[in-house]
PDB file of N, CA and C in Angstrom:
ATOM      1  N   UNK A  23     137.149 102.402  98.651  1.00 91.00           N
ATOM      2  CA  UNK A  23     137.810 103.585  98.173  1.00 91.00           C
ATOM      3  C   UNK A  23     137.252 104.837  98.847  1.00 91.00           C
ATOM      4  N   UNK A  24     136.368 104.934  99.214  1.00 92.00           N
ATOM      5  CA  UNK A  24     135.294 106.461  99.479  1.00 92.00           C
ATOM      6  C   UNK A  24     135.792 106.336 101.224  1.00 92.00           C
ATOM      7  N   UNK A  25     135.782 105.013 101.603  1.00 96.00           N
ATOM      8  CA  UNK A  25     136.050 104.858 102.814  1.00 96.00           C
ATOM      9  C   UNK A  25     137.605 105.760 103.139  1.00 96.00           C
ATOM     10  N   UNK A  26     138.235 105.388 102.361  1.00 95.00           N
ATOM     11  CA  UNK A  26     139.771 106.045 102.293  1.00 95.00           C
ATOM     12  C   UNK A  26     139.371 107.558 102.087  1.00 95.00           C
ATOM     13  N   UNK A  27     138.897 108.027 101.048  1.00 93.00           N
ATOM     14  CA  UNK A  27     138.787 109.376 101.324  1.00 93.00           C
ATOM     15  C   UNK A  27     137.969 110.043 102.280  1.00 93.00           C
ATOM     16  N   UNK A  28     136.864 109.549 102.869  1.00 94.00           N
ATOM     17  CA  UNK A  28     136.277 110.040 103.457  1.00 94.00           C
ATOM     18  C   UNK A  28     137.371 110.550 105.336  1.00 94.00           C
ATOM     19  N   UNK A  29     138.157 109.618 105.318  1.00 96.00           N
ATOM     20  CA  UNK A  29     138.784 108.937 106.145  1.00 96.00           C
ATOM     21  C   UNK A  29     139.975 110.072 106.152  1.00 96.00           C
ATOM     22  N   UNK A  30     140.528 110.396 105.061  1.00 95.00           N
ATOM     23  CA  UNK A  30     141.690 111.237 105.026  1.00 95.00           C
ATOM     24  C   UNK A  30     141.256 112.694 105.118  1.00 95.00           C
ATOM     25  N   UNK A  31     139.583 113.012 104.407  1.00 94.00           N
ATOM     26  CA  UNK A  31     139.868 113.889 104.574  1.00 94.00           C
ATOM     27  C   UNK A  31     139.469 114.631 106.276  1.00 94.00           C
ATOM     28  N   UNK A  32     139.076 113.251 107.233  1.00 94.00           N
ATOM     29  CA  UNK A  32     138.654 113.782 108.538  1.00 94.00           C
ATOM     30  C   UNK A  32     139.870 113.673 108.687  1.00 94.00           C
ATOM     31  N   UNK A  33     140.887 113.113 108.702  1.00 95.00           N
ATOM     32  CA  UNK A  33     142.383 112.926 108.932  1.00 95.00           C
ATOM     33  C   UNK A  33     143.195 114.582 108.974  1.00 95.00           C
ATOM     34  N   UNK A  34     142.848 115.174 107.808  1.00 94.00           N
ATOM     35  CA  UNK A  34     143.631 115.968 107.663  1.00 94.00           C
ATOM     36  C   UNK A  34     142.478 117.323 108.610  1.00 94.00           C
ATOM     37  N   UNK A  35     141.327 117.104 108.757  1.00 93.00           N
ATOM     38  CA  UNK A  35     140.061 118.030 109.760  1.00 93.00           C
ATOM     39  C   UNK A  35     141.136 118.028 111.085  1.00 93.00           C
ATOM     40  N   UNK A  36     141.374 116.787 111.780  1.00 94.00           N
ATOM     41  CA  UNK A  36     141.621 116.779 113.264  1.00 94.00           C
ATOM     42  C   UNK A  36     143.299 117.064 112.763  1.00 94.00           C
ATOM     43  N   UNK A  37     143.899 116.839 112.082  1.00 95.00           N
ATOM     44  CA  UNK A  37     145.584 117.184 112.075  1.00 95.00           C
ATOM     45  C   UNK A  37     145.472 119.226 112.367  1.00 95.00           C
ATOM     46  N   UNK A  38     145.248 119.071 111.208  1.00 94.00           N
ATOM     47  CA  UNK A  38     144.910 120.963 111.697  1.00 94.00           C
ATOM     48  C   UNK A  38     144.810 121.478 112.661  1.00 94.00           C
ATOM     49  N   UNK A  39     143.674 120.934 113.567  1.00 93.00           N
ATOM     50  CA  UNK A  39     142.923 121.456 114.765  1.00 93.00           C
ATOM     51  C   UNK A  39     144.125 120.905 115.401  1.00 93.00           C
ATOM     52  N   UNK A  40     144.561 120.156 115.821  1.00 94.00           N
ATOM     53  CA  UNK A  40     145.792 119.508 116.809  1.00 94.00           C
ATOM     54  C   UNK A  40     147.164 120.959 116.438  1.00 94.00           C
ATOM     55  N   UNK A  41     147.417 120.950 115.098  1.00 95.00           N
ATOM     56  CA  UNK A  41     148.371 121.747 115.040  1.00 95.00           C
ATOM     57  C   UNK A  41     148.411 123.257 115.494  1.00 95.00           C
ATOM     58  N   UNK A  42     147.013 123.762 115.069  1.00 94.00           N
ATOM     59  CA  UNK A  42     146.848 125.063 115.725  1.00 94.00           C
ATOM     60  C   UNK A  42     146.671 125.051 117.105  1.00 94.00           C
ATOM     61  N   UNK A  43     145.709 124.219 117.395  1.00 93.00           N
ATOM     62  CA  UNK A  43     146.260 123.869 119.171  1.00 93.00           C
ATOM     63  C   UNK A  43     147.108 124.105 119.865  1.00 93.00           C
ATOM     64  N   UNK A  44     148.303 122.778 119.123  1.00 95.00           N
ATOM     65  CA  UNK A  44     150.061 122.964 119.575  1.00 95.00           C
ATOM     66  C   UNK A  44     150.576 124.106 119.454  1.00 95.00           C
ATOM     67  N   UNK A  45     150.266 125.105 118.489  1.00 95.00           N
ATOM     68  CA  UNK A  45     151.139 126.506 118.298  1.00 95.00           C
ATOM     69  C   UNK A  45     150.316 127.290 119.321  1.00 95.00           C
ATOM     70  N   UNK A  46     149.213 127.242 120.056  1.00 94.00           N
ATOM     71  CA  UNK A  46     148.327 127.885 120.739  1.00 94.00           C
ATOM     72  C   UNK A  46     147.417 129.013 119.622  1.00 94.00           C
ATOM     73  N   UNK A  47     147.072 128.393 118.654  1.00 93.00           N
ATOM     74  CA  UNK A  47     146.658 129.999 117.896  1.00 93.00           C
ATOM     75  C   UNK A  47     145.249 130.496 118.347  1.00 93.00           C
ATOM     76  N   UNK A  48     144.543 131.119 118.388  1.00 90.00           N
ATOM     77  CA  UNK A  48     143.781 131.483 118.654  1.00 90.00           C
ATOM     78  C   UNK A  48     142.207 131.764 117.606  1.00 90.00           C
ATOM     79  N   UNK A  49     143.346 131.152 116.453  1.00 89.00           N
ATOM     80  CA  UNK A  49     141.817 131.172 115.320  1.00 89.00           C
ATOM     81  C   UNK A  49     141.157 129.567 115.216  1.00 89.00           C
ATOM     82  N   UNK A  50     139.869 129.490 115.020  1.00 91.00           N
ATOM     83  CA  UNK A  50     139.416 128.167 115.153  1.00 91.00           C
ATOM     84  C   UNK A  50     140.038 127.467 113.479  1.00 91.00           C
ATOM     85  N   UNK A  51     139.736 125.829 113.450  1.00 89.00           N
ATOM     86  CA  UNK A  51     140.822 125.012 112.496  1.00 89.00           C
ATOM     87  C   UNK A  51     139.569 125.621 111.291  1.00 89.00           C
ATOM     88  N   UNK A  52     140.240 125.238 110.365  1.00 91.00           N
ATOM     89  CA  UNK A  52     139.593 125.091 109.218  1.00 91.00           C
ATOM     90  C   UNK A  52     137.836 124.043 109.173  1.00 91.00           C
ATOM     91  N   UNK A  53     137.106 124.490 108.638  1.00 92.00           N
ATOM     92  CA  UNK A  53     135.543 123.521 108.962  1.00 92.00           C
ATOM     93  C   UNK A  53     136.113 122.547 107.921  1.00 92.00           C
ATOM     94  N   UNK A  54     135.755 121.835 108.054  1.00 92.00           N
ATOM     95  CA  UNK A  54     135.949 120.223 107.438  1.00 92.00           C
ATOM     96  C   UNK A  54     135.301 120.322 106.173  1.00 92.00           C
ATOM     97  N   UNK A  55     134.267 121.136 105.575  1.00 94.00           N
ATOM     98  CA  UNK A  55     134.449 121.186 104.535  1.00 94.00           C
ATOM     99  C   UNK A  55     135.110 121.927 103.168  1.00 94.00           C
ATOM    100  N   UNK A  56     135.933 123.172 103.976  1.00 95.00           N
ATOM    101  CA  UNK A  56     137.118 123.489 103.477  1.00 95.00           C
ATOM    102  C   UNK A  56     138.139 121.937 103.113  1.00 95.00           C
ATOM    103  N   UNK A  57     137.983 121.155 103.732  1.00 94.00           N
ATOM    104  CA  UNK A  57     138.888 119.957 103.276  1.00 94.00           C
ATOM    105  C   UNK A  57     138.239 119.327 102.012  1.00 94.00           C
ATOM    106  N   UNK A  58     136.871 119.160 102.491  1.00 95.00           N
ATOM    107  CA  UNK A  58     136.394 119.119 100.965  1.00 95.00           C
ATOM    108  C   UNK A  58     136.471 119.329  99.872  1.00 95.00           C
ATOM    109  N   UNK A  59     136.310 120.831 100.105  1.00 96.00           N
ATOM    110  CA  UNK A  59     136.093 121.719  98.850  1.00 96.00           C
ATOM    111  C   UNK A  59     137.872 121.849  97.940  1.00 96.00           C
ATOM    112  N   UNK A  60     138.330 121.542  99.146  1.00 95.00           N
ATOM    113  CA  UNK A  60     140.408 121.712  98.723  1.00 95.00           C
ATOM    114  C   UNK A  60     140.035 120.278  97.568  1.00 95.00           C
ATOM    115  N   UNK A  61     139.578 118.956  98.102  1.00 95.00           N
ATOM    116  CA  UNK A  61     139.978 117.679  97.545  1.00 95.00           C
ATOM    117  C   UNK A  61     138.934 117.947  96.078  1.00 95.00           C
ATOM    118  N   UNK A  62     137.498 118.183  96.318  1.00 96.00           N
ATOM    119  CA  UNK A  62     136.941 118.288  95.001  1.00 96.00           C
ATOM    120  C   UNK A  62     137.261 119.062  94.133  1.00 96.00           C
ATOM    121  N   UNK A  63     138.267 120.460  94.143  1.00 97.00           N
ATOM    122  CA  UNK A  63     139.166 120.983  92.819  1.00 97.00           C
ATOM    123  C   UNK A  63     140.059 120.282  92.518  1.00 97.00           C
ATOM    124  N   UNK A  64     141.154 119.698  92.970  1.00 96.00           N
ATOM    125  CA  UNK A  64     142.211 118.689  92.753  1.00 96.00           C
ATOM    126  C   UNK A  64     141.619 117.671  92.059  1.00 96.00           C
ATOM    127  N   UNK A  65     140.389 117.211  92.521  1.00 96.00           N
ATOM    128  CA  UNK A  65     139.640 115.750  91.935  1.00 96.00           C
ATOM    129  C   UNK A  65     139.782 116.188  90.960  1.00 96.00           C
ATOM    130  N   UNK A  66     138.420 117.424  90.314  1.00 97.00           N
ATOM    131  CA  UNK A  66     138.459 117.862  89.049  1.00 97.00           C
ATOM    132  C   UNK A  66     139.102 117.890  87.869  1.00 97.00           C
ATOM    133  N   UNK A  67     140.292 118.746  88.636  1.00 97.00           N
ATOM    134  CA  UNK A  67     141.579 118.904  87.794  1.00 97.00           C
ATOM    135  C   UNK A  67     142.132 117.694  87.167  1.00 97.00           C
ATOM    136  N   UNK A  68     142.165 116.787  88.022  1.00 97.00           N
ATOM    137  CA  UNK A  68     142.610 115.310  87.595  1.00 97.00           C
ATOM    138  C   UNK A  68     141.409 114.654  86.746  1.00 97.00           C
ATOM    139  N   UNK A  69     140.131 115.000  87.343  1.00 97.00           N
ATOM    140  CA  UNK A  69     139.120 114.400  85.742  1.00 97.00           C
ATOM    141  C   UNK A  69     139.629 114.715  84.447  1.00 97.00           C
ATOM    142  N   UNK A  70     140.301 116.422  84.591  1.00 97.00           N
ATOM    143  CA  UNK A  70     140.062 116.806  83.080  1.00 97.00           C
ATOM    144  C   UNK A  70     141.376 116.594  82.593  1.00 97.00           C
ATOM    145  N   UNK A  71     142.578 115.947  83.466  1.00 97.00           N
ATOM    146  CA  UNK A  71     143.756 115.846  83.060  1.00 97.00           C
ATOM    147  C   UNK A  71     144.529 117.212  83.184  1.00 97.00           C
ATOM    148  N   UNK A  72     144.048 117.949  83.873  1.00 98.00           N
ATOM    149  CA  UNK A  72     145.384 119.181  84.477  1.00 98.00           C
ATOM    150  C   UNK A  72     146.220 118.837  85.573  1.00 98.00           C
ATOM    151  N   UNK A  73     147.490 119.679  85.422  1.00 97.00           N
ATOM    152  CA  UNK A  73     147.957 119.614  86.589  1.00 97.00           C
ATOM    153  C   UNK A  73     147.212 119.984  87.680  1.00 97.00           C
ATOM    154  N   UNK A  74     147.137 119.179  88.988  1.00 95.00           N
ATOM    155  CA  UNK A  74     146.487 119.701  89.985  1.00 95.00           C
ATOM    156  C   UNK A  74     147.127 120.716  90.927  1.00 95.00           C
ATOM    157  N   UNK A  75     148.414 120.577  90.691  1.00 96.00           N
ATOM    158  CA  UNK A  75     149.126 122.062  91.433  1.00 96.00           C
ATOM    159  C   UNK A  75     149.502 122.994  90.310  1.00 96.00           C
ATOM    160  N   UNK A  76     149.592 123.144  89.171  1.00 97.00           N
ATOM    161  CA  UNK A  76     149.458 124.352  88.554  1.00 97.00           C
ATOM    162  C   UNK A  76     148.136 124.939  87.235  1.00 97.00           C
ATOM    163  N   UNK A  77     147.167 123.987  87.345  1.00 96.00           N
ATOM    164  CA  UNK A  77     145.959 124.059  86.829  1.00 96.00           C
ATOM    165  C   UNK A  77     146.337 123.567  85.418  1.00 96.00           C
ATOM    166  N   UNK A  78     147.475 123.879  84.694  1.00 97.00           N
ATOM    167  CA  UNK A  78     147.823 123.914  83.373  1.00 97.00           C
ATOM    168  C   UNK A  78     147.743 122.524  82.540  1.00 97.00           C
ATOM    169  N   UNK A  79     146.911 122.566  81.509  1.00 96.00           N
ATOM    170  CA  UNK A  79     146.844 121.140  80.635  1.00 96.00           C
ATOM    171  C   UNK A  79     144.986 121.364  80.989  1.00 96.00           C
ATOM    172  N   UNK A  80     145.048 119.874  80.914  1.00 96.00           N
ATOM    173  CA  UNK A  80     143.725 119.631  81.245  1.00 96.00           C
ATOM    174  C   UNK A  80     142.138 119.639  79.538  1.00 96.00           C
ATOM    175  N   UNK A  81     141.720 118.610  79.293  1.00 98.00           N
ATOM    176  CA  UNK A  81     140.679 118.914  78.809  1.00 98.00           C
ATOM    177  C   UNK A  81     139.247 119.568  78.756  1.00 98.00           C
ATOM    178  N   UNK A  82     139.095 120.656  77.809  1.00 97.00           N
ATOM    179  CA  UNK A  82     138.329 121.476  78.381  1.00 97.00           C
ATOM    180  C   UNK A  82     136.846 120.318  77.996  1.00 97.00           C
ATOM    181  N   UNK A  83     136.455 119.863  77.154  1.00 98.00           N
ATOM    182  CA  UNK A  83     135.494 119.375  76.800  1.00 98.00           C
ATOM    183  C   UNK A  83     134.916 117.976  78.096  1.00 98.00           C
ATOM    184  N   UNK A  84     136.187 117.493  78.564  1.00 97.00           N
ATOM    185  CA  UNK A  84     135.968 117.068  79.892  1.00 97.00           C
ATOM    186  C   UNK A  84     135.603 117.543  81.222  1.00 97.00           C
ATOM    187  N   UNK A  85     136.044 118.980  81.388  1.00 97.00           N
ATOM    188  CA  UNK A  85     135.370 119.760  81.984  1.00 97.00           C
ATOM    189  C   UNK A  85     134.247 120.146  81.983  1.00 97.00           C
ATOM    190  N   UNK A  86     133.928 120.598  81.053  1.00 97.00           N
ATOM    191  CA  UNK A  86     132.268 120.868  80.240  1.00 97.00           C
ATOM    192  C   UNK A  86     131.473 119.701  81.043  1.00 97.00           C
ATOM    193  N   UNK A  87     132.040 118.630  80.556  1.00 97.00           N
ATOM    194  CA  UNK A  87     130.876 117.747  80.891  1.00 97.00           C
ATOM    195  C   UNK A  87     131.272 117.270  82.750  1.00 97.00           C
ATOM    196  N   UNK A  88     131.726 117.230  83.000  1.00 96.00           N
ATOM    197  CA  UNK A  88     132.274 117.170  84.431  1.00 96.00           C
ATOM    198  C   UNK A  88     130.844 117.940  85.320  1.00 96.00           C
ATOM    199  N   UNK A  89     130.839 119.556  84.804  1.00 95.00           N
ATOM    200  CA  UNK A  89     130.026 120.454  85.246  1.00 95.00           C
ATOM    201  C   UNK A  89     128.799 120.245  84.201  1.00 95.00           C
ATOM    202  N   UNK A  90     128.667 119.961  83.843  1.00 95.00           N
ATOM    203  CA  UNK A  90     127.224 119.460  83.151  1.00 95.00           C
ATOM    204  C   UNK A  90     126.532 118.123  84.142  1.00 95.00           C
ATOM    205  N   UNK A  91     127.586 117.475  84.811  1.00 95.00           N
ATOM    206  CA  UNK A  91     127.084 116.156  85.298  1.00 95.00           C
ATOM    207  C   UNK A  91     126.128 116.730  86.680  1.00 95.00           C
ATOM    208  N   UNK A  92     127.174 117.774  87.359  1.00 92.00           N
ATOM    209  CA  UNK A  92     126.516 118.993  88.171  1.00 92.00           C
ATOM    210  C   UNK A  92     125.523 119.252  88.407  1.00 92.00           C
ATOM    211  N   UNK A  93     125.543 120.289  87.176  1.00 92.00           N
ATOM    212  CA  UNK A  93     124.265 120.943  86.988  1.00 92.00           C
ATOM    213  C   UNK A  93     122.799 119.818  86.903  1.00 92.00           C
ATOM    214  N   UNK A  94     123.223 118.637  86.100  1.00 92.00           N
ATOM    215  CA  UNK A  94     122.204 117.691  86.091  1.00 92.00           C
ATOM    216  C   UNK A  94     121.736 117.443  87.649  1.00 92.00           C
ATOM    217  N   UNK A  95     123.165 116.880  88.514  1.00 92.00           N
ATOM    218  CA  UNK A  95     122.086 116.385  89.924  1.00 92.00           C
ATOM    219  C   UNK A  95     121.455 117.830  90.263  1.00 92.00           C
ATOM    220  N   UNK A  96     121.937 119.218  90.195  1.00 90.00           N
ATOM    221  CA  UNK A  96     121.356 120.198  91.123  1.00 90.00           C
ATOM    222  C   UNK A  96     119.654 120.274  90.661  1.00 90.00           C
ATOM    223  N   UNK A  97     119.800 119.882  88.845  1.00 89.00           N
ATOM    224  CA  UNK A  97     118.304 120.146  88.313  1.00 89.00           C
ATOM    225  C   UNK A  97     117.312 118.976  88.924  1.00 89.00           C
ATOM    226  N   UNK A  98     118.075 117.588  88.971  1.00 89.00           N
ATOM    227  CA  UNK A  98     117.473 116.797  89.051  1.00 89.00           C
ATOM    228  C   UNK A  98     116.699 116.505  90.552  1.00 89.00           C
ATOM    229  N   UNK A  99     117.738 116.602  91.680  1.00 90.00           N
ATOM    230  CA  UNK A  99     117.442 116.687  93.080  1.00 90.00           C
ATOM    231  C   UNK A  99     117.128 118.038  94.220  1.00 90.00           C
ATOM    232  N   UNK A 100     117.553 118.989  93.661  1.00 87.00           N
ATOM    233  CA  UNK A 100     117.458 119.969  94.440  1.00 87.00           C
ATOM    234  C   UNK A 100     116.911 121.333  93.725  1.00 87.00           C
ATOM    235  N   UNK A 101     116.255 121.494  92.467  1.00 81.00           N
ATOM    236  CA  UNK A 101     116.535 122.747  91.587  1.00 81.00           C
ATOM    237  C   UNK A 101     114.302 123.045  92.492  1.00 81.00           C
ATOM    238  N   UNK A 102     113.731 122.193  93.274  1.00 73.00           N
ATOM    239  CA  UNK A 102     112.867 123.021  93.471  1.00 73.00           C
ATOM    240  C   UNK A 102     112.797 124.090  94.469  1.00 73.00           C
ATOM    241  N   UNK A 103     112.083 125.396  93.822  1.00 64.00           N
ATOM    242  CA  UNK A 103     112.175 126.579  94.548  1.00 64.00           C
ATOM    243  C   UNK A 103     113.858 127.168  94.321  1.00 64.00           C
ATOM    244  N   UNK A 104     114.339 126.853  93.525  1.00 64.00           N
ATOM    245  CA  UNK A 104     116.339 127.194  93.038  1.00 64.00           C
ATOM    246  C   UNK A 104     115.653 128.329  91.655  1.00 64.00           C
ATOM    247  N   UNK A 105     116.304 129.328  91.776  1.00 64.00           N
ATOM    248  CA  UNK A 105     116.398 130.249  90.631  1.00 64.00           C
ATOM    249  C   UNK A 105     117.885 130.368  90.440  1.00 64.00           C
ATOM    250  N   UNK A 106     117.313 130.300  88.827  1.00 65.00           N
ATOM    251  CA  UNK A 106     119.001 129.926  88.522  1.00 65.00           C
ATOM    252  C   UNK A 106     119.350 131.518  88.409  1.00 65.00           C
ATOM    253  N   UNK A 107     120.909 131.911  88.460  1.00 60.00           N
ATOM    254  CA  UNK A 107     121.570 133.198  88.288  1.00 60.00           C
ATOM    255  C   UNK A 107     121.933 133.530  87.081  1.00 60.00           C
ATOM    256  N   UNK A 108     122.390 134.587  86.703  1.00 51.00           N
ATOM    257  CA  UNK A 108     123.329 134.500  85.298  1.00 51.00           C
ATOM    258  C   UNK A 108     124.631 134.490  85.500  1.00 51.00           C
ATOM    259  N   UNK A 109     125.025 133.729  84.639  1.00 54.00           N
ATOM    260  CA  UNK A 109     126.570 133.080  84.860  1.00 54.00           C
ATOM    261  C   UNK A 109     126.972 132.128  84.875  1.00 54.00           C
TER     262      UNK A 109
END
């Protein structure tokens, strides 16, 4: 499964770059993890049961914990020398 996404989302990295190419544009493609970051809100949305193209629905208490699961790896693997912000 990860293979498939990992897979689509280089899929859709080099489609871009080919297309702006073909039109000749002159701005570089999107960084590949803009493809990312596009697929992990959609994921989300679909954890919490929203629509993923109009955000609407969705469980908030699934959310909560969605971003709680988060915050756990950031505390757990990466929070040394991390000051947290407010917000």
């Amino acid at each position: 499964m990860l293979a498939a996404i990992y897979g689509a989302l280089r899929t859709a990295s080099e489609q871009a770059a080919d297309e702006l190419k073909a039109i000749g544009a002159e701005l570089p493609p999107p960084d590949h993890a803009y493809f990312v970051a596009v697929a992990q809100q959609k994921l989300f949305l679909m954890l919490c049961g929203a629509d993923p193209e109009t955000f609407e629905g969705g469980n908030p208490d699934i959310a909560a914990a969605v971003l709680r699961n988060g915050q756990n790896i950031l505390d757990h693997y990466w929070s040394k020398g991390f000051t947290k912000t407010a917000g």
